[in-house]
Amino acid sequence: MDKILEAVVMSSYPNNVKQGLVRRVIEASKQPMDSEQCWSMLELSTKLYLTGDTKYKREIGKEVLEVYGHYHPEEFEEFFNVRFLLSLLQEGYGPLGKRSHYVLDYIQLGLQFVLESPSANSIFSLLRIEVLRKVCERPSPKQCAKISKLLTQHPQCIPTGKHQLLFCQQLIRCIGQFQCVSDGEEEIMEFLEQVNKVSGLLQRIWRTQTSAILPSLKELFSIISSTEEQEAPSNALASVVQFVPLELMDGVIRNLTNDDSITDVQMMMAIGRMIDWVSWPLGKNIDKWIIALLKGLAAVKKFSILIEVTLSKIEKVFSKLLYPIVREGALSVLQYMLLSFQHSHEAFHLLLPHIPRLVASLKKEDSNSATSSLEQLAELIHCMFFRFSGFPDLYEPVLEAVKALPIPNEDRIKHLLGQNAWTSQKNELASFYPRLASKSETGKIGLINLGNTCYMNSIIQSLFMASDFRHSVLNLTEGNSQPLMTKLQWLFAFLEHSQRPAISPESFLSASWPPWFTPGAQQDCSEYLKYLLDRLHEEEKTGKRIYQKLKESSLMSQAVEHHYLNKTLIEKMFGGKMMTKIRCLKCLNVSSREEAFTDLSLAFPPSDRSVHGSTSILPVEEIGPQFIEPPEAAGQLLGSPWIQRKAPMASDHAVPSVSVETLGFQEPGEAANPIRGNDVGVDAAKDPLSTFREQACAPKDSRSVPDLINYFLSPERLTAENKYHCEKCASLQDAEKVAELTEGPHYLILTLLRFSFDPRTMKRKKILDNVSIPVVLKLPILVAPEETEEDCQHGKDGAVPGSGFMTVVYDLCSVVVHSGISSESGHYYCYSRECTDTIPQGQPQDGVPKPASDKQLDFEIQWYLFNDTRVSFSSFESVSNVTSFFPKDTAYVLFYRQRPGRQSCLLHEALAEAGHLHGEPSLHKDLMEAISKDNILFLQEQEKEARNRAAYISALPKSPLWWRDLDRDKDDDSSSGGCSPAAGGGGSGSFHGLVF
């Protein structure tokens, strides 16, 4: 019968004819027959099943075997013996070089017919040993899947005892070497199915033998932490982790993170490879294990590992959000990585270029998964905006991309940040932050935040960028008996000459710390600035006088030298004078008092107060008193804008008004029109910059800096409880008080009083009104009448005949921005530029140095953005638009520098002459040596870090080019499949790119 069957199978008859003949043979096989005939048929069917070159032959072999197993069990048991199976497993079947791949399938097929036979236990014992041997030989994924299928169907064949532990460990090693050799989707799906069969076997073993779990996980960790592997272990290992019971997680993580035998390099390798598992599809709980290990490392303060891994892997995790099949897990890991990385903006900023494209892709996909992910991503982005404010130029494209998505409230943001922060990060991360290899491309140096010290950093950078002040400080001689000024000199010198990207101001902070400030808490930068300037001023007054380069040059007249050497450096640079006048409304007696100031604190007018509209030139229509001189004509009273604000009095007289102005950009040589009478504006010059001027203008109903100065200088009525005690009347009387500027400071500091006390909440609230900031400001200064007439006779710009005022022009040089809604919280950063006299001062005209044109001052001087350690290029457009984009980021302290003019020409000339004779400030020997030593130390640190990084990098596995996910050609966008999230799956090439 075997000869007949073989002849039929090998014949050239059509398959349907063969099938009929084979059916007859099979039916005949169900009848009783002798043992020899059964063996012949079993040998033929075994041959067909194991070596048949077509699926048809193997199917016939299978069918015959099943018939003989059912109808001739004794003969089948005798044939399917231990010796035969051992031969099959160890030597294979078929000619040498063409061994059958179906041995395991054959054994699985035959086992079902010998389960009750006396030889069953011997067969099971054999298979327990042989499957362990097979696994140790690292079979292919397909063969491993067959072993798993066999053992899943016949668990009696699973190794037991110590062999079981070894089997699990070796099976995990096999999975670690699995690779999919094809890009086709069908092959990939087959590969995934094979991996699931193998990991499913492990799950089955762990369910019945929980003691095998921890040894298995230990083997898994040894694989992924190995630094010796030529090739990275397969991401298929993720399929193993998903079956580990979550209740074991805490113990496993605790053991791993507290194991001293595991080196940092091994741990970094392991967590890095685990993070790669987010690309494994259909895996469950993988994200939970990754996050648990990250948290465990934070708990034992392995911050160096966390920093390295986060910065090297976060972009890869982010790229997986493109794929719906792994999006949920990838987003969970991304959220933890970003929310925990709170010591630096570096990780978040790595993602900024990719966010707009991802958001656009998710919107296009328009699925429930995409919508949910967009909302979570937007929440995450706003948390990062809140934590790392002060980068408006970088954040603008991202803000535009997510503007239509929900914005979380501040409580939610604080909850997320507080819940995920690394333990004790401020102290523990000091040695790792900042992670910068070289100076900013701007050439400027940042300041390290020592724990909510951004208020100090922004002030120090603003003072440093005030070049006249900086040069004066750097010119101080050694042994000047001014300890705080000396520390400032050292800090400025390091900011000027250090090779570090950022330096620590710790020494200066401890020396300049206001005693009532709470350590570690956010403080008011304006309060700190006032305290600092006052300390420096008092220190110079009571200590040794500064040795001036100006005096050394002996070029100043004795009178001028006496005038300026009687002033401290703070008075010279920031000191101005103000006259306060009070007029009794009964006797019209006027009393006056002059006082010095270093900054003007500008309150916001009440909401019902009129605000002047803004154009490219922003005059504030009336400033200063209108009541000192006797009246000449009552008719002039009504035309005065000040009189419209204040109730008129019978004795009031109108005089020509003097305005605070913001300048448009004039052509070289074009003078600004003087303000006379009720003229309240100057036409802006028509030039190509008009478009930018319109953007920089304030909205119609917004505030401007001149509005606030106008309100500060406008008359105040003293009545009721605020009545004035008139000495002439010898009683309390209604009165009016007015302030006039009598001497403009070299650097004008303006503080916008944004924080007011709310009696209902008993807290200081912030005024978030947008205030337009002029780049050039004209300020009226009260001068003696003879000086005004002299200026007018010489045709000096800015003098107003008969008014007693002259105009002093200021250029904006720094803006300190507060980001937040409370003075006790938030963040400070600053925009700055160096305003200098760009025309050589050796050629003054009529004793007054010629200033540069407005255009040159406004656009040729580079703006910088200082945000703690980070320094970047910026622009005035960014300064003026910051509140429009980020409503909580508002200008708080402004620095203006006075342009050369009559009032300031003596100081300008002195500074210019000193600079002309001596060039850049030369530092004293000790300071130069300290900077030199620190620069050498920094280079040594960089070399050591480079070597350490090289050791880390050399140990890293070669990874696939995952960044292609984010940098695909435009042509790829139209392809179908996983690459295009809108397609929702499919596409062989893109799917392969996802998993492998």
Tab-separated table of N, CA and C in Angstrom, residues 1-11 17-33 37-38 40-42 44-45 48 56 60-61 63-65 67-68 71-72:
chain	number	residue	atom	x	y	z
A	1	MET	N	0.832	-1.217	0.000
A	1	MET	CA	0.000	0.000	0.000
A	1	MET	C	0.864	1.264	0.000
A	2	ASP	N	2.003	1.195	0.656
A	2	ASP	CA	2.897	2.361	0.689
A	2	ASP	C	3.433	2.675	-0.687
A	3	LYS	N	3.689	1.588	-1.500
A	3	LYS	CA	4.185	1.808	-2.854
A	3	LYS	C	3.129	2.499	-3.715
A	4	ILE	N	1.875	2.070	-3.515
A	4	ILE	CA	0.786	2.685	-4.283
A	4	ILE	C	0.669	4.167	-3.938
A	5	LEU	N	0.683	4.450	-2.632
A	5	LEU	CA	0.546	5.840	-2.196
A	5	LEU	C	1.688	6.689	-2.724
A	6	GLU	N	2.915	6.171	-2.655
A	6	GLU	CA	4.073	6.942	-3.121
A	6	GLU	C	3.975	7.194	-4.615
A	7	ALA	N	3.514	6.174	-5.360
A	7	ALA	CA	3.391	6.323	-6.815
A	7	ALA	C	2.346	7.378	-7.161
A	8	VAL	N	1.245	7.367	-6.421
A	8	VAL	CA	0.196	8.366	-6.686
A	8	VAL	C	0.701	9.769	-6.410
A	9	VAL	N	1.360	9.914	-5.273
A	9	VAL	CA	1.824	11.260	-4.876
A	9	VAL	C	2.865	11.785	-5.859
A	10	MET	N	3.749	10.923	-6.328
A	10	MET	CA	4.823	11.344	-7.215
A	10	MET	C	4.393	11.438	-8.681
A	11	SER	N	3.174	10.990	-8.993
A	11	SER	CA	2.721	10.980	-10.379
A	11	SER	C	2.441	12.391	-10.876
A	17	VAL	N	-7.325	14.308	-9.417
A	17	VAL	CA	-7.255	12.881	-9.650
A	17	VAL	C	-6.471	12.211	-8.532
A	18	LYS	N	-5.338	12.871	-8.155
A	18	LYS	CA	-4.510	12.345	-7.064
A	18	LYS	C	-5.324	12.275	-5.774
A	19	GLN	N	-6.101	13.297	-5.543
A	19	GLN	CA	-6.853	13.372	-4.294
A	19	GLN	C	-7.819	12.195	-4.167
A	20	GLY	N	-8.452	11.840	-5.275
A	20	GLY	CA	-9.384	10.717	-5.243
A	20	GLY	C	-8.680	9.415	-4.928
A	21	LEU	N	-7.513	9.190	-5.574
A	21	LEU	CA	-6.756	7.967	-5.350
A	21	LEU	C	-6.224	7.898	-3.919
A	22	VAL	N	-5.726	9.059	-3.405
A	22	VAL	CA	-5.189	9.100	-2.040
A	22	VAL	C	-6.304	8.813	-1.040
A	23	ARG	N	-7.493	9.333	-1.326
A	23	ARG	CA	-8.605	9.108	-0.420
A	23	ARG	C	-8.897	7.619	-0.285
A	24	ARG	N	-8.797	6.860	-1.384
A	24	ARG	CA	-9.043	5.418	-1.346
A	24	ARG	C	-7.993	4.711	-0.479
A	25	VAL	N	-6.732	5.148	-0.642
A	25	VAL	CA	-5.645	4.537	0.136
A	25	VAL	C	-5.857	4.793	1.625
A	26	ILE	N	-6.243	6.042	1.992
A	26	ILE	CA	-6.444	6.417	3.393
A	26	ILE	C	-7.600	5.616	3.992
A	27	GLU	N	-8.673	5.468	3.213
A	27	GLU	CA	-9.806	4.683	3.704
A	27	GLU	C	-9.409	3.220	3.942
A	28	ALA	N	-8.551	2.724	3.057
A	28	ALA	CA	-8.089	1.333	3.218
A	28	ALA	C	-7.201	1.192	4.443
A	29	SER	N	-6.493	2.326	4.817
A	29	SER	CA	-5.590	2.281	5.971
A	29	SER	C	-6.339	2.166	7.284
A	30	LYS	N	-7.610	2.443	7.276
A	30	LYS	CA	-8.391	2.362	8.506
A	30	LYS	C	-8.735	0.911	8.857
A	31	GLN	N	-8.491	0.011	7.907
A	31	GLN	CA	-8.778	-1.398	8.137
A	31	GLN	C	-7.597	-2.062	8.843
A	32	PRO	N	-7.875	-3.178	9.557
A	32	PRO	CA	-6.771	-3.895	10.217
A	32	PRO	C	-5.727	-4.344	9.203
A	33	MET	N	-4.416	-4.213	9.627
A	33	MET	CA	-3.319	-4.649	8.762
A	33	MET	C	-2.146	-5.055	9.639
A	37	GLN	N	3.253	-3.664	7.434
A	37	GLN	CA	2.608	-2.722	6.529
A	37	GLN	C	2.410	-1.371	7.192
A	38	CYS	N	2.061	-1.385	8.485
A	38	CYS	CA	1.885	-0.111	9.234
A	38	CYS	C	3.187	0.665	9.302
A	40	SER	N	5.673	0.536	7.235
A	40	SER	CA	5.983	1.071	5.898
A	40	SER	C	5.191	2.344	5.626
A	41	MET	N	3.916	2.333	5.979
A	41	MET	CA	3.092	3.527	5.765
A	41	MET	C	3.524	4.683	6.674
A	42	LEU	N	3.909	4.366	7.917
A	42	LEU	CA	4.362	5.424	8.835
A	42	LEU	C	5.674	6.037	8.356
A	44	LEU	N	6.688	6.214	5.202
A	44	LEU	CA	6.391	7.027	4.024
A	44	LEU	C	5.746	8.344	4.416
A	45	SER	N	4.753	8.277	5.317
A	45	SER	CA	4.075	9.520	5.722
A	45	SER	C	5.034	10.463	6.451
A	48	LEU	N	7.082	12.084	3.737
A	48	LEU	CA	6.307	13.121	3.033
A	48	LEU	C	6.169	14.386	3.896
A	56	TYR	N	1.240	20.241	-0.601
A	56	TYR	CA	0.307	19.137	-0.861
A	56	TYR	C	0.863	17.825	-0.321
A	60	ILE	N	-0.652	15.453	2.815
A	60	ILE	CA	-0.952	14.023	2.693
A	60	ILE	C	-0.239	13.246	3.794
A	61	GLY	N	1.055	13.577	4.032
A	61	GLY	CA	1.807	12.923	5.096
A	61	GLY	C	1.147	13.125	6.452
A	63	GLU	N	-2.056	13.724	7.054
A	63	GLU	CA	-3.341	13.026	7.117
A	63	GLU	C	-3.139	11.535	7.370
A	64	VAL	N	-2.142	10.935	6.721
A	64	VAL	CA	-1.864	9.509	6.908
A	64	VAL	C	-1.401	9.236	8.337
A	65	LEU	N	-0.527	10.098	8.865
A	65	LEU	CA	-0.045	9.932	10.239
A	65	LEU	C	-1.206	9.964	11.226
A	67	VAL	N	-4.323	9.191	10.660
A	67	VAL	CA	-5.132	7.976	10.515
A	67	VAL	C	-4.496	6.818	11.264
A	68	TYR	N	-3.161	6.661	11.110
A	68	TYR	CA	-2.487	5.538	11.783
A	68	TYR	C	-2.398	5.751	13.288
A	71	TYR	N	-6.131	4.709	14.265
A	71	TYR	CA	-6.603	3.351	13.978
A	71	TYR	C	-5.561	2.262	14.247
A	72	HIS	N	-4.308	2.667	14.413
A	72	HIS	CA	-3.256	1.680	14.691
A	72	HIS	C	-2.369	2.225	15.812
